[in-house]
CSV table of C-alpha atoms in Angstrom, one decimal:
chain,number,residue,atom,x,y,z
A,1,MET,CA,43.5,-19.2,11.2
A,2,PRO,CA,40.1,-20.9,11.0
A,3,MET,CA,38.4,-17.6,11.6
A,4,LEU,CA,40.5,-16.0,8.8
A,5,GLY,CA,39.4,-18.7,6.5
A,6,MET,CA,35.8,-18.2,7.4
A,7,ALA,CA,36.1,-14.4,6.7
A,8,ASP,CA,37.7,-15.1,3.4
A,9,GLY,CA,34.9,-17.4,2.5
A,10,LEU,CA,32.3,-14.9,3.5
A,11,MET,CA,33.9,-12.1,1.4
A,12,GLN,CA,34.1,-14.4,-1.5
A,13,ARG,CA,30.3,-15.1,-1.2
A,14,LEU,CA,29.6,-11.4,-1.0
A,15,ARG,CA,31.6,-10.7,-4.1
A,16,ILE,CA,29.7,-13.4,-6.0
A,17,ALA,CA,26.4,-12.1,-4.8
A,18,MET,CA,27.2,-8.4,-5.6
A,19,THR,CA,28.1,-9.4,-9.2
A,20,SER,CA,24.9,-11.4,-9.6
A,21,SER,CA,23.5,-8.8,-12.0
A,22,ASP,CA,26.5,-9.2,-14.3
A,23,ASN,CA,26.2,-13.0,-14.1
A,24,ASP,CA,22.5,-12.7,-15.0
A,25,ALA,CA,23.4,-10.6,-18.0
A,26,ARG,CA,25.9,-13.2,-19.1
A,27,ASP,CA,23.3,-15.9,-18.7
A,28,VAL,CA,21.0,-13.9,-21.0
A,29,THR,CA,23.8,-13.6,-23.6
A,30,ALA,CA,24.7,-17.2,-23.3
A,31,ALA,CA,21.1,-18.5,-23.4
A,32,GLN,CA,20.9,-20.9,-26.4
A,33,THR,CA,18.2,-20.3,-29.0
A,34,GLY,CA,15.9,-23.2,-29.4
A,35,ALA,CA,16.4,-24.3,-25.8
A,36,GLY,CA,12.8,-23.6,-25.0
A,37,TYR,CA,13.5,-20.8,-22.4
A,38,ARG,CA,15.5,-17.7,-21.9
A,39,VAL,CA,17.1,-16.2,-18.7
A,40,VAL,CA,16.6,-12.6,-17.8
A,41,PRO,CA,17.7,-10.6,-14.7
A,42,LEU,CA,15.1,-10.1,-12.0
A,43,PRO,CA,14.5,-6.3,-11.7
A,44,ARG,CA,15.6,-4.7,-8.5
A,45,SER,CA,12.0,-3.6,-7.8
A,46,ARG,CA,10.9,-7.3,-7.8
A,47,ARG,CA,13.7,-8.2,-5.4
A,48,VAL,CA,12.5,-5.5,-3.0
A,49,MET,CA,8.9,-6.8,-3.3
A,50,ALA,CA,10.1,-10.3,-2.6
A,51,ALA,CA,12.0,-9.1,0.5
A,52,LEU,CA,8.7,-7.4,1.6
A,53,MET,CA,6.8,-10.6,1.1
A,54,ASN,CA,9.4,-12.4,3.3
A,55,VAL,CA,8.6,-9.8,6.0
A,56,ALA,CA,4.9,-10.2,5.4
A,57,GLY,CA,5.2,-14.0,5.7
A,58,SER,CA,6.0,-13.6,9.4
A,59,ARG,CA,2.8,-11.6,10.1
A,60,ARG,CA,-0.3,-13.2,11.7
A,61,LEU,CA,-3.1,-11.6,9.7
A,62,MET,CA,-6.8,-11.3,10.0
A,63,VAL,CA,-8.4,-10.8,6.6
A,64,ALA,CA,-11.9,-9.5,5.8
A,65,PHE,CA,-13.5,-9.6,2.4
A,66,VAL,CA,-16.2,-7.0,2.3
A,67,GLU,CA,-18.2,-4.7,0.1
A,68,ALA,CA,-19.0,-1.0,0.5
A,69,ASP,CA,-21.9,0.7,-1.2
A,70,VAL,CA,-20.1,3.6,-3.0
A,71,THR,CA,-23.1,4.8,-5.0
A,72,LYS,CA,-23.4,8.0,-3.0
A,73,PRO,CA,-19.8,9.1,-2.9
A,74,ARG,CA,-19.2,8.3,-6.5
A,75,ARG,CA,-22.3,10.3,-7.4
A,76,LEU,CA,-21.1,13.2,-5.3
A,77,ILE,CA,-17.7,13.1,-6.9
A,78,HIS,CA,-19.2,13.0,-10.4
A,79,GLU,CA,-21.6,15.9,-9.6
A,80,HIS,CA,-18.7,18.0,-8.1
A,81,ARG,CA,-16.7,17.4,-11.3
A,82,SER,CA,-19.7,18.4,-13.5
A,83,HIS,CA,-20.3,21.6,-11.5
A,84,THR,CA,-16.7,22.7,-11.0
A,85,GLY,CA,-14.5,20.8,-13.4
A,86,GLU,CA,-12.4,19.6,-10.5
A,87,SER,CA,-11.6,15.9,-10.7
A,88,ILE,CA,-11.2,14.0,-7.4
A,89,SER,CA,-9.2,10.8,-7.1
A,90,PHE,CA,-11.4,8.0,-5.8
A,91,THR,CA,-8.4,6.2,-4.4
A,92,ALA,CA,-7.5,9.4,-2.5
A,93,TYR,CA,-11.1,9.5,-1.2
A,94,VAL,CA,-10.9,5.9,0.1
A,95,ALA,CA,-7.4,6.7,1.6
A,96,ALA,CA,-9.0,9.6,3.5
A,97,CYS,CA,-11.7,7.3,4.9
A,98,LEU,CA,-9.1,4.7,5.8
A,99,ALA,CA,-7.0,7.3,7.7
A,100,ARG,CA,-10.1,8.6,9.6
A,101,ALA,CA,-11.1,5.1,10.5
A,102,VAL,CA,-7.6,4.3,11.9
A,103,ARG,CA,-7.7,7.6,13.9
A,104,GLN,CA,-10.8,6.2,15.6
A,105,HIS,CA,-8.9,2.9,16.3
A,106,PRO,CA,-5.5,4.3,17.2
A,107,GLN,CA,-4.1,1.0,18.3
A,108,LEU,CA,-3.9,-0.1,14.7
A,109,ASN,CA,-1.5,2.8,13.9
A,110,SER,CA,1.3,0.9,15.6
A,111,ILE,CA,3.8,-1.9,15.5
A,112,ARG,CA,4.6,-4.5,18.1
A,113,ARG,CA,8.0,-4.7,19.7
A,114,GLY,CA,8.0,-7.7,22.1
A,115,ARG,CA,5.8,-6.7,25.0
A,116,ARG,CA,5.3,-3.1,23.9
A,117,LEU,CA,3.4,-1.3,21.2
A,118,ILE,CA,5.0,1.6,19.3
A,119,LEU,CA,2.1,4.0,18.7
A,120,PHE,CA,2.5,6.6,15.9
A,121,GLU,CA,1.0,10.1,16.1
A,122,ASP,CA,0.3,10.7,12.4
A,123,VAL,CA,-1.7,8.4,10.2
A,124,ASN,CA,0.4,8.1,7.2
A,125,VAL,CA,-1.0,6.1,4.3
A,126,VAL,CA,1.3,4.3,1.9
A,127,CYS,CA,-0.2,4.0,-1.6
A,128,TYR,CA,1.2,1.2,-3.9
A,129,LEU,CA,1.2,2.4,-7.5
A,130,GLU,CA,1.8,0.7,-10.8
A,131,GLN,CA,4.5,2.6,-12.8
A,132,PHE,CA,6.5,1.9,-15.9
A,133,HIS,CA,10.2,2.3,-16.4
A,134,GLY,CA,10.5,1.8,-20.1
A,135,ASP,CA,8.3,-1.2,-20.9
A,136,GLU,CA,8.8,-2.7,-17.4
A,137,PRO,CA,6.0,-2.4,-14.9
A,138,VAL,CA,7.2,-1.7,-11.4
A,139,VAL,CA,5.6,-1.0,-8.0
A,140,GLY,CA,5.9,2.6,-6.8
A,141,PHE,CA,5.4,3.9,-3.3
A,142,LEU,CA,3.7,7.2,-2.4
A,143,THR,CA,3.1,8.2,1.3
A,144,LEU,CA,0.1,10.5,2.0
A,145,ARG,CA,1.3,12.0,5.3
A,146,ALA,CA,-1.1,13.0,8.1
A,147,ALA,CA,-3.9,11.7,5.9
A,148,ASP,CA,-6.3,11.7,8.9
A,149,ARG,CA,-6.1,15.5,9.1
A,150,ALA,CA,-6.0,16.3,5.4
A,151,SER,CA,-9.0,17.1,3.3
A,152,VAL,CA,-10.0,14.8,0.4
A,153,ARG,CA,-9.1,17.6,-2.0
A,154,GLU,CA,-5.6,18.0,-0.5
A,155,LEU,CA,-5.0,14.2,-0.6
A,156,SER,CA,-6.3,14.0,-4.2
A,157,LEU,CA,-3.9,16.8,-5.3
A,158,ARG,CA,-1.0,15.1,-3.6
A,159,PHE,CA,-2.0,11.7,-5.0
A,160,ARG,CA,-2.3,13.0,-8.6
A,161,ALA,CA,1.0,15.0,-8.3
A,162,GLY,CA,2.8,12.0,-6.9
A,163,VAL,CA,1.6,9.3,-9.3
A,164,PRO,CA,3.8,10.2,-12.3
A,165,GLN,CA,6.9,11.1,-10.2
A,166,GLY,CA,6.6,8.9,-7.1
A,167,SER,CA,9.5,6.8,-6.3
A,168,PRO,CA,9.6,3.3,-7.8
A,169,LEU,CA,11.5,2.2,-4.7
A,170,PRO,CA,11.9,3.5,-1.2
A,171,TRP,CA,15.0,5.7,-1.1
A,172,PRO,CA,17.3,3.3,0.8
A,173,MET,CA,16.7,0.7,-1.8
A,174,ARG,CA,17.7,2.7,-4.9
A,175,HIS,CA,21.4,2.5,-4.4
A,176,LEU,CA,22.1,-0.4,-2.1
A,177,PRO,CA,24.0,-3.4,-3.6
A,178,VAL,CA,21.3,-6.1,-4.2
A,179,VAL,CA,22.9,-8.4,-1.6
A,180,PHE,CA,21.9,-5.9,1.1
A,181,VAL,CA,18.3,-5.4,0.0
A,182,SER,CA,16.7,-8.2,2.1
A,183,PRO,CA,18.6,-7.3,5.3
A,184,ALA,CA,17.7,-3.6,4.7
A,185,VAL,CA,14.0,-4.4,4.3
A,186,ARG,CA,14.0,-6.4,7.5
A,187,TYR,CA,15.8,-3.6,9.3
A,188,LEU,CA,13.5,-0.9,8.1
A,189,SER,CA,10.4,-2.9,8.9
A,190,ARG,CA,11.4,-2.7,12.5
A,191,ASN,CA,12.8,0.8,12.6
A,192,SER,CA,10.4,3.0,14.4
A,193,ARG,CA,11.8,6.3,13.1
A,194,PHE,CA,11.6,5.2,9.5
A,195,LEU,CA,8.0,3.8,10.0
A,196,ALA,CA,6.8,7.0,11.7
A,197,ASN,CA,7.7,8.8,8.5
A,198,ALA,CA,6.8,6.1,5.9
A,199,GLY,CA,3.6,4.8,7.5
A,200,VAL,CA,2.2,1.5,8.6
A,201,ILE,CA,-1.1,1.8,6.9
A,202,ALA,CA,-1.3,0.9,3.2
A,203,ILE,CA,-3.7,1.0,0.3
A,204,SER,CA,-3.5,-0.7,-3.1
A,205,ASN,CA,-6.0,-0.2,-6.0
A,206,VAL,CA,-5.8,-3.5,-8.0
A,207,GLY,CA,-9.3,-2.8,-9.3
A,208,ALA,CA,-8.0,-0.1,-11.5
A,209,GLY,CA,-6.2,-2.7,-13.6
A,210,SER,CA,-8.8,-5.4,-13.5
A,211,GLY,CA,-10.8,-4.1,-16.5
A,212,GLY,CA,-13.9,-3.9,-14.4
A,213,VAL,CA,-14.0,-7.6,-13.5
A,214,PRO,CA,-15.6,-7.8,-10.0
A,215,GLY,CA,-13.6,-9.5,-7.4
A,216,TRP,CA,-11.3,-9.1,-4.4
A,217,GLY,CA,-7.5,-8.9,-4.3
A,218,PHE,CA,-5.2,-10.3,-1.7
A,219,ALA,CA,-1.5,-10.4,-1.0
A,220,PRO,CA,0.4,-10.9,2.3
A,221,SER,CA,0.8,-7.6,4.1
A,222,ALA,CA,4.0,-6.2,5.5
A,223,THR,CA,2.1,-3.3,7.2
A,224,SER,CA,-0.2,-3.1,10.2
A,225,VAL,CA,-3.3,-2.5,8.1
A,226,GLU,CA,-3.6,-2.9,4.4
A,227,VAL,CA,-6.7,-2.3,2.2
A,228,THR,CA,-6.8,-3.7,-1.3
A,229,LEU,CA,-9.4,-2.1,-3.6
A,230,GLY,CA,-11.0,-4.5,-6.0
A,231,ALA,CA,-13.4,-3.7,-8.8
A,232,ILE,CA,-16.8,-2.0,-8.5
A,233,ALA,CA,-19.7,-4.4,-9.0
A,234,LYS,CA,-23.3,-3.6,-9.8
A,235,ARG,CA,-25.7,-5.0,-7.2
A,236,LEU,CA,-29.4,-5.0,-6.7
A,237,ALA,CA,-30.0,-3.7,-3.2
A,238,SER,CA,-32.7,-2.0,-1.2
A,239,HIS,CA,-32.2,1.7,-0.7
A,240,GLY,CA,-34.8,4.0,0.9
A,241,GLY,CA,-37.4,1.2,0.7
A,242,GLU,CA,-36.8,0.7,-3.0
A,243,ILE,CA,-34.8,-1.9,-4.8
A,244,GLY,CA,-32.4,-0.5,-7.4
A,245,GLU,CA,-29.0,-1.0,-8.9
A,246,GLN,CA,-26.2,0.1,-6.5
A,247,GLU,CA,-22.4,0.3,-7.0
A,248,HIS,CA,-20.5,-1.9,-4.5
A,249,LEU,CA,-16.7,-1.6,-4.1
A,250,CYS,CA,-15.0,-5.0,-3.3
A,251,LEU,CA,-12.6,-4.4,-0.4
A,252,THR,CA,-10.0,-6.7,1.3
A,253,VAL,CA,-8.9,-5.5,4.7
A,254,SER,CA,-5.8,-7.2,6.2
A,255,ILE,CA,-5.0,-6.5,9.9
A,256,ASP,CA,-2.0,-7.6,12.0
A,257,HIS,CA,-3.6,-9.9,14.6
A,258,ASP,CA,-0.8,-9.1,17.1
A,259,LEU,CA,-2.3,-5.6,17.5
A,260,ILE,CA,-6.0,-6.3,18.1
A,261,ASP,CA,-8.4,-9.2,18.5
A,262,GLY,CA,-11.1,-10.3,16.0
A,263,ALA,CA,-14.0,-8.4,17.6
A,264,ALA,CA,-12.0,-5.1,17.6
A,265,GLY,CA,-10.9,-5.8,14.0
A,266,ALA,CA,-14.5,-6.3,13.0
A,267,ARG,CA,-15.5,-2.9,14.6
A,268,PHE,CA,-12.7,-1.2,12.7
A,269,VAL,CA,-13.8,-2.7,9.4
A,270,ARG,CA,-17.4,-1.5,10.1
A,271,THR,CA,-16.1,2.0,10.9
A,272,PHE,CA,-14.1,2.0,7.6
A,273,VAL,CA,-16.9,0.6,5.4
A,274,ASP,CA,-19.5,3.1,6.9
A,275,LEU,CA,-17.1,6.0,6.2
A,276,VAL,CA,-16.6,4.9,2.6
A,277,SER,CA,-20.3,4.4,2.0
A,278,SER,CA,-21.5,7.6,3.7
A,279,GLY,CA,-19.5,10.1,1.7
A,280,VAL,CA,-19.1,12.2,4.9
A,281,ALA,CA,-15.4,12.9,4.1
A,282,LEU,CA,-16.6,14.8,1.0
A,283,ASP,CA,-18.6,17.3,3.0
A,284,ALA,CA,-15.9,19.9,3.2
A,285,LEU,CA,-15.2,19.5,-0.5
A,286,LEU,CA,-18.8,20.2,-1.5
A,287,HIS,CA,-18.9,23.5,0.5
A,288,THR,CA,-15.6,25.0,-0.7
A,289,ALA,CA,-14.4,26.2,-4.1
A,290,PRO,CA,-11.5,24.3,-5.9
A,291,GLY,CA,-9.1,27.1,-5.1
A,292,ASP,CA,-9.8,27.0,-1.3
A,293,ALA,CA,-7.9,24.9,1.2
């Protein structure tokens, strides 16, 4: 009998939680004018992000705030557009550099499971996107699969095609009752099959919405490696023995400390920054026509 009573109580709580959206709507309707506030439902996308932040809160992160001189790659991208008319996404370019850096440090393309590491074969890069559903801004998710083997042109095409129609939520989250969102996020964050497809490397371009204000962005990371692109700042720097104005991209690199130590993390950051600054990932782009692979 006590167990039956506990089960009845649990079912009652589930029913209350599953109707929380209706209760929120009634709260909005019942909100008194002149009370100094109003109550609105928290969108499902924000509940998913809150659940992701709960997962991120359990990570032990190393964080590096660095700058990459992107004068050369930005010039090459601009010249390529002037000569061919083809526009290359700068975010896709940085994602290509990130994937190639992870390929050189494969232990980062993994998750920890107790005394073991689950190492993934493909470097899939998750891009966080700002999208709008009506007037409501939401975070969208787009995975660039096998980004370490794809050309910058291919990633740019995939990125631009995916931005307007990318999913505002991962597919398991679009239809689950809200009460199951947090447990589902915790489960998927430890599901090797899901992560092998979705990716454990992430990139977010907050600089695109900063209005050009120089600075670094940071948020707790639920992935093994997350790079946040800040704004591009003008710096006076020595280049080829001459001092001139250079473009520096503000970068925040967050790494799961359970996977590697600080020295190895610093070497990864150096590899990544060097790739971004060098423009070497654009070599194939500069020697092929837009219609080529």
